[in-house]
XYZ file of C-alpha atoms in Angstrom:
378
model
C 0.074 -0.301 0.264
C 1.254 3.571 -0.962
C 2.034 5.795 1.455
C -0.642 8.142 -0.162
C -3.459 5.598 0.073
C -2.367 5.214 3.955
C -2.640 9.146 4.437
C -6.145 9.151 2.846
C -7.650 6.271 4.971
C -5.883 7.571 8.465
C -6.838 11.003 7.508
C -10.536 10.118 6.407
C -10.103 11.280 3.169
C -11.423 7.823 1.436
C -15.155 8.551 1.357
C -16.002 4.875 0.712
C -14.237 3.882 3.725
C -15.468 6.163 6.395
C -19.327 5.825 4.819
C -18.795 1.984 5.704
C -17.259 2.705 9.559
C -19.835 5.281 10.002
C -22.951 2.620 8.919
C -21.074 0.206 10.963
C -20.878 2.508 14.099
C -24.399 3.081 14.102
C -25.375 -0.375 13.634
C -23.459 -0.875 17.036
C -25.008 2.123 18.795
C -28.014 0.636 17.674
C -27.804 -2.947 19.246
C -26.480 -1.163 22.314
C -28.863 1.049 23.109
C -31.881 -1.673 22.535
C -30.014 -4.142 24.676
C -29.344 -1.517 27.290
C -33.047 -0.018 27.337
C -34.256 -4.360 27.164
C -31.621 -5.181 29.942
C -32.732 -1.693 32.261
C -36.096 -2.992 31.905
C -35.566 -6.315 33.151
C -33.747 -4.752 35.909
C -36.630 -2.823 36.975
C -38.666 -5.661 36.845
C -36.588 -7.983 38.705
C -36.226 -4.877 41.374
C -40.225 -4.799 41.647
C -40.364 -8.516 42.405
C -37.642 -8.894 44.503
C -38.395 -5.809 46.302
C -41.989 -7.031 47.167
C -40.608 -10.398 49.222
C -37.239 -9.035 50.768
C -37.590 -5.515 50.473
C -35.972 -2.273 48.184
C -32.106 -3.033 49.876
C -32.425 -6.546 48.673
C -33.754 -5.405 45.128
C -30.380 -3.594 44.745
C -28.180 -5.947 45.931
C -29.749 -8.374 43.466
C -29.340 -6.348 40.505
C -25.762 -5.473 41.605
C -24.953 -9.096 41.588
C -26.596 -10.339 38.473
C -24.412 -11.433 36.119
C -26.703 -10.845 33.144
C -30.089 -11.287 31.651
C -29.745 -15.097 32.152
C -28.217 -15.094 35.106
C -31.097 -12.708 36.780
C -34.012 -14.431 35.448
C -32.514 -17.736 36.921
C -32.510 -16.001 40.026
C -36.241 -14.909 39.635
C -37.327 -17.767 38.929
C -35.554 -19.786 41.642
C -36.747 -17.525 44.105
C -40.723 -17.489 42.821
C -40.090 -21.293 43.138
C -38.894 -20.861 46.772
C -41.888 -18.633 47.879
C -44.758 -21.269 45.973
C -43.346 -23.808 47.976
C -43.402 -22.294 51.274
C -47.449 -21.349 50.394
C -47.548 -25.600 49.199
C -46.129 -26.476 52.736
C -48.719 -23.939 54.601
C -51.491 -25.309 52.775
C -50.802 -28.936 52.176
C -49.292 -29.184 56.146
C -51.811 -26.705 57.503
C -48.897 -24.632 58.889
C -49.165 -21.213 60.616
C -47.823 -18.328 59.427
C -45.549 -18.246 62.222
C -44.411 -21.802 61.019
C -43.700 -20.309 57.964
C -41.637 -17.804 59.078
C -39.549 -19.982 60.731
C -39.096 -22.514 58.020
C -38.152 -19.603 55.824
C -35.746 -18.700 57.899
C -33.881 -22.451 58.790
C -33.990 -22.575 54.708
C -31.985 -19.603 54.600
C -29.729 -20.419 57.247
C -29.051 -24.025 56.417
C -28.350 -23.189 52.858
C -25.446 -21.630 54.330
C -24.093 -24.029 56.541
C -24.893 -27.030 54.473
C -24.147 -25.740 50.827
C -27.423 -26.303 49.663
C -29.354 -23.849 47.421
C -32.402 -22.263 49.511
C -34.298 -23.665 47.151
C -32.942 -27.350 47.614
C -33.511 -27.161 51.621
C -37.562 -25.626 51.382
C -38.162 -28.686 48.697
C -36.329 -30.839 51.117
C -38.621 -29.423 54.100
C -41.567 -29.692 52.036
C -40.886 -33.466 51.349
C -40.723 -34.167 54.952
C -44.323 -32.012 55.606
C -45.950 -34.104 53.174
C -44.631 -37.438 54.609
C -46.914 -36.470 57.979
C -43.878 -35.022 59.932
C -44.612 -32.846 62.841
C -43.468 -29.004 62.635
C -40.735 -30.151 65.742
C -40.065 -32.986 63.462
C -39.180 -31.260 60.819
C -37.450 -28.405 62.100
C -35.225 -31.011 64.194
C -34.287 -33.398 61.178
C -33.672 -30.765 58.383
C -30.203 -29.635 59.719
C -29.446 -33.616 59.376
C -30.830 -33.917 55.911
C -29.543 -31.051 54.598
C -25.717 -31.542 56.212
C -25.792 -35.329 54.599
C -26.899 -34.244 51.242
C -23.737 -32.669 50.468
C -21.788 -35.732 51.370
C -23.839 -38.052 50.013
C -23.438 -36.518 46.518
C -27.429 -36.702 46.181
C -30.303 -34.108 46.287
C -31.419 -33.108 49.985
C -34.743 -34.569 48.917
C -33.445 -37.924 48.545
C -32.042 -37.887 51.749
C -35.546 -36.985 53.131
C -36.901 -39.681 51.868
C -34.233 -41.897 53.077
C -34.592 -40.620 56.343
C -38.493 -40.592 56.264
C -38.002 -44.439 55.300
C -35.399 -45.303 58.000
C -37.975 -43.560 60.853
C -41.276 -45.298 59.522
C -40.121 -48.717 57.858
C -36.874 -49.115 59.961
C -38.192 -48.053 63.136
C -35.172 -46.103 63.618
C -36.025 -43.290 66.298
C -35.389 -39.732 65.094
C -32.456 -38.627 67.713
C -30.526 -41.931 66.095
C -30.987 -40.802 62.323
C -27.562 -38.685 62.636
C -26.003 -41.807 63.424
C -27.508 -43.877 60.929
C -26.965 -41.958 58.432
C -23.068 -42.487 59.439
C -23.519 -46.186 58.921
C -24.925 -46.022 55.954
C -22.203 -43.911 54.317
C -19.744 -46.238 55.482
C -21.099 -48.522 53.798
C -21.732 -46.665 50.885
C -18.481 -45.782 50.736
C -16.823 -49.499 51.267
C -17.612 -50.523 47.269
C -19.231 -49.846 43.781
C -22.301 -49.110 45.113
C -21.802 -45.456 45.427
C -23.402 -42.755 47.880
C -26.095 -41.299 45.634
C -27.044 -45.073 44.854
C -27.555 -45.798 48.252
C -29.767 -42.497 48.632
C -31.404 -43.035 45.643
C -32.431 -46.787 46.193
C -32.775 -46.856 49.986
C -36.857 -46.425 49.832
C -37.166 -49.660 48.135
C -33.921 -51.263 49.621
C -35.658 -50.618 53.155
C -39.058 -51.244 52.277
C -38.067 -54.951 50.888
C -36.173 -55.131 54.511
C -38.996 -54.119 56.653
C -41.388 -56.693 54.655
C -39.545 -59.599 56.296
C -38.511 -57.835 59.488
C -34.974 -56.200 58.773
C -35.451 -53.578 60.553
C -34.080 -51.736 64.053
C -30.645 -50.308 64.050
C -29.150 -54.324 63.387
C -31.499 -55.028 60.342
C -30.600 -51.441 58.960
C -26.910 -52.159 59.466
C -27.325 -55.952 57.388
C -29.101 -54.056 54.753
C -26.025 -51.571 54.054
C -23.616 -53.942 54.031
C -25.936 -56.214 51.890
C -25.873 -53.545 49.374
C -21.887 -54.085 48.521
C -22.479 -57.851 48.249
C -24.969 -57.683 45.898
C -23.374 -55.199 43.675
C -20.954 -57.682 42.737
C -23.514 -59.082 40.148
C -24.767 -55.596 39.225
C -23.479 -53.212 36.718
C -21.913 -49.838 37.432
C -24.213 -48.595 34.390
C -27.097 -50.147 36.514
C -26.686 -50.303 40.294
C -30.895 -50.263 40.487
C -29.959 -54.429 40.142
C -28.606 -54.261 43.806
C -32.259 -53.466 44.646
C -34.043 -55.756 42.352
C -31.852 -58.669 43.827
C -32.598 -57.654 47.559
C -36.153 -57.515 46.728
C -36.708 -60.588 44.661
C -34.440 -62.875 47.318
C -36.289 -61.073 50.500
C -39.693 -61.482 49.078
C -39.522 -65.141 47.360
C -38.004 -66.634 50.115
C -41.532 -67.387 51.628
C -43.050 -68.673 48.512
C -44.779 -71.927 48.886
C -42.425 -72.992 45.679
C -39.188 -72.147 47.522
C -40.606 -73.547 51.164
C -41.362 -77.005 49.666
C -38.110 -77.401 47.464
C -35.933 -76.412 50.641
C -37.766 -78.576 52.746
C -36.735 -81.341 50.263
C -33.119 -81.087 51.734
C -34.256 -80.798 54.705
C -34.637 -77.116 55.561
C -37.547 -75.837 57.622
C -37.906 -72.335 56.000
C -40.635 -71.122 58.622
C -38.809 -72.113 61.423
C -36.296 -68.988 60.736
C -39.560 -66.461 60.948
C -41.711 -65.484 63.371
C -45.238 -65.476 63.927
C -45.413 -62.257 62.245
C -43.647 -63.563 59.198
C -40.555 -61.395 60.423
C -36.949 -63.348 60.680
C -36.091 -63.820 64.079
C -33.962 -61.934 66.361
C -33.158 -58.624 66.681
C -33.949 -56.238 63.532
C -34.214 -60.029 61.855
C -30.541 -60.130 61.512
C -30.063 -63.543 63.000
C -33.105 -65.421 61.381
C -31.546 -64.184 57.932
C -28.033 -65.561 58.965
C -29.437 -68.866 60.578
C -31.081 -69.338 56.999
C -27.964 -68.572 55.221
C -26.214 -71.087 57.052
C -28.286 -73.496 56.859
C -28.418 -73.363 53.204
C -24.596 -73.229 53.057
C -24.735 -76.646 55.260
C -26.937 -78.415 52.836
C -24.273 -76.988 50.124
C -26.576 -74.890 48.324
C -23.962 -72.747 47.298
C -23.113 -75.005 44.289
C -25.868 -73.657 41.869
C -26.710 -77.104 40.649
C -27.634 -78.070 44.341
C -29.412 -75.261 44.322
C -31.718 -75.633 41.466
C -32.277 -78.894 42.684
C -33.739 -77.669 45.653
C -35.790 -75.060 43.760
C -34.487 -72.388 42.924
C -35.078 -71.219 39.314
C -35.739 -67.521 39.051
C -32.712 -65.606 38.391
C -32.541 -63.123 40.818
C -33.415 -65.096 43.905
C -30.765 -67.677 43.089
C -28.602 -64.636 42.756
C -29.268 -63.082 45.741
C -29.294 -66.338 48.000
C -26.005 -67.514 46.365
C -24.129 -64.095 47.058
C -25.482 -64.520 50.702
C -23.993 -68.039 51.088
C -20.586 -66.857 49.770
C -20.677 -64.162 51.463
C -20.466 -65.706 55.245
C -17.291 -66.903 54.684
C -15.775 -64.560 52.441
C -11.705 -63.594 53.194
C -12.658 -59.737 53.629
C -10.804 -58.234 50.811
C -11.694 -54.966 48.703
C -13.300 -57.329 46.306
C -14.545 -60.229 48.368
C -15.690 -58.667 51.601
C -17.055 -60.566 54.623
C -20.746 -59.648 55.330
C -20.421 -59.895 59.096
C -17.235 -58.189 59.064
C -18.810 -55.286 57.235
C -21.593 -55.366 59.836
C -19.217 -54.980 62.805
C -17.281 -52.170 60.959
C -20.825 -50.264 59.868
C -21.586 -50.754 63.972
C -18.246 -48.784 64.753
C -19.141 -46.509 61.908
C -22.290 -44.881 63.451
C -20.400 -42.958 65.747
C -17.763 -42.104 63.672
C -18.896 -38.699 62.924
C -17.749 -39.021 59.614
C -20.326 -37.075 57.249
C -19.745 -34.293 59.768
C -16.209 -34.404 58.974
C -16.585 -34.402 55.410
C -18.508 -31.656 55.151
C -16.469 -29.479 56.907
C -13.553 -30.330 54.416
C -15.835 -29.948 51.663
C -16.280 -26.286 52.950
C -12.434 -25.500 53.292
C -11.583 -27.001 49.693
C -12.131 -24.428 46.400
C -15.437 -26.123 45.619
C -16.771 -25.100 48.726
C -15.746 -21.702 48.843
C -17.282 -21.558 45.343
C -20.472 -22.721 46.262
C -20.909 -20.818 49.285
C -20.288 -17.764 47.167
C -22.861 -18.867 45.025
C -25.753 -19.232 47.035
C -24.754 -16.241 49.265
C -25.805 -14.470 45.414
C -28.436 -16.703 45.331
C -29.827 -15.376 49.069
């Protein structure tokens, strides 16, 4: 390019280039003006909505931290859902206005201490309320549920379902819920059946156990240990098979077909149950372990002999075969011993591991970023 041409461009003597630049500048200014106008309207709308809920100062704070149109809309949507959920709790559980104020205050406070969003907390409170728990029980259990959720890597609502089922189906007392969560967390971190799987499938597992008397703390410990043994027969892609194995194994053993088949090899199945159809002993543990040992003594850990005793359905056969093999397992990572796992689970109930892990999460970069994110939502 010659010096003369360059000078024309720089000094603006090139009329064609000037026209192009002016048109481009006009388009940019038009877009910017329109975007700013739209954003300003959204700011005003957000201020009105947020101010109606939390006051003008909170609205100003919200606009200050909003990172853009999408961010503002997300915050508004979450807070509308938060308020709507509170109303649902009030109507469904017939709570007083004071109760509602207390729940809202608790949700905000727990979001700070548990690293769950306020919306996650209030939805968890709603599930506890819908399950029929009284206001005092919700106040007491909500912190335990919220704190466990972050460590279990599961939604607070799923932990709420787990806790409710432990109380109603496994007969766990409210004050023992923290210890039982620590125990289940130990089992969930002892193998391939992971924490989120434990939280998600626990209601089905506990229901299957309760139907045959595997309840209370001893039965819950057995169920937790059992999951890792059963996971040996499931895939990581389909951990739900654990619940299927347990449900089939526990429910089918009392069917006439299996009772008759085991009687042929000298095993009296009803003798291991009480008059209510529950396995004998504390939490049903003595009964199911005794039945498992009786099967093993008759050589039924041999699949061919199992078939001769009437075991045809695959899930039922796999469940009891795994139970028998677990009793004298070497207790390695790949071959855990069921009785040893139960002993360790009992110790873990008093370990306070969930609280310790939550404290570490808060100190990690993830926890600090999550806390800042939640503070913005509040």
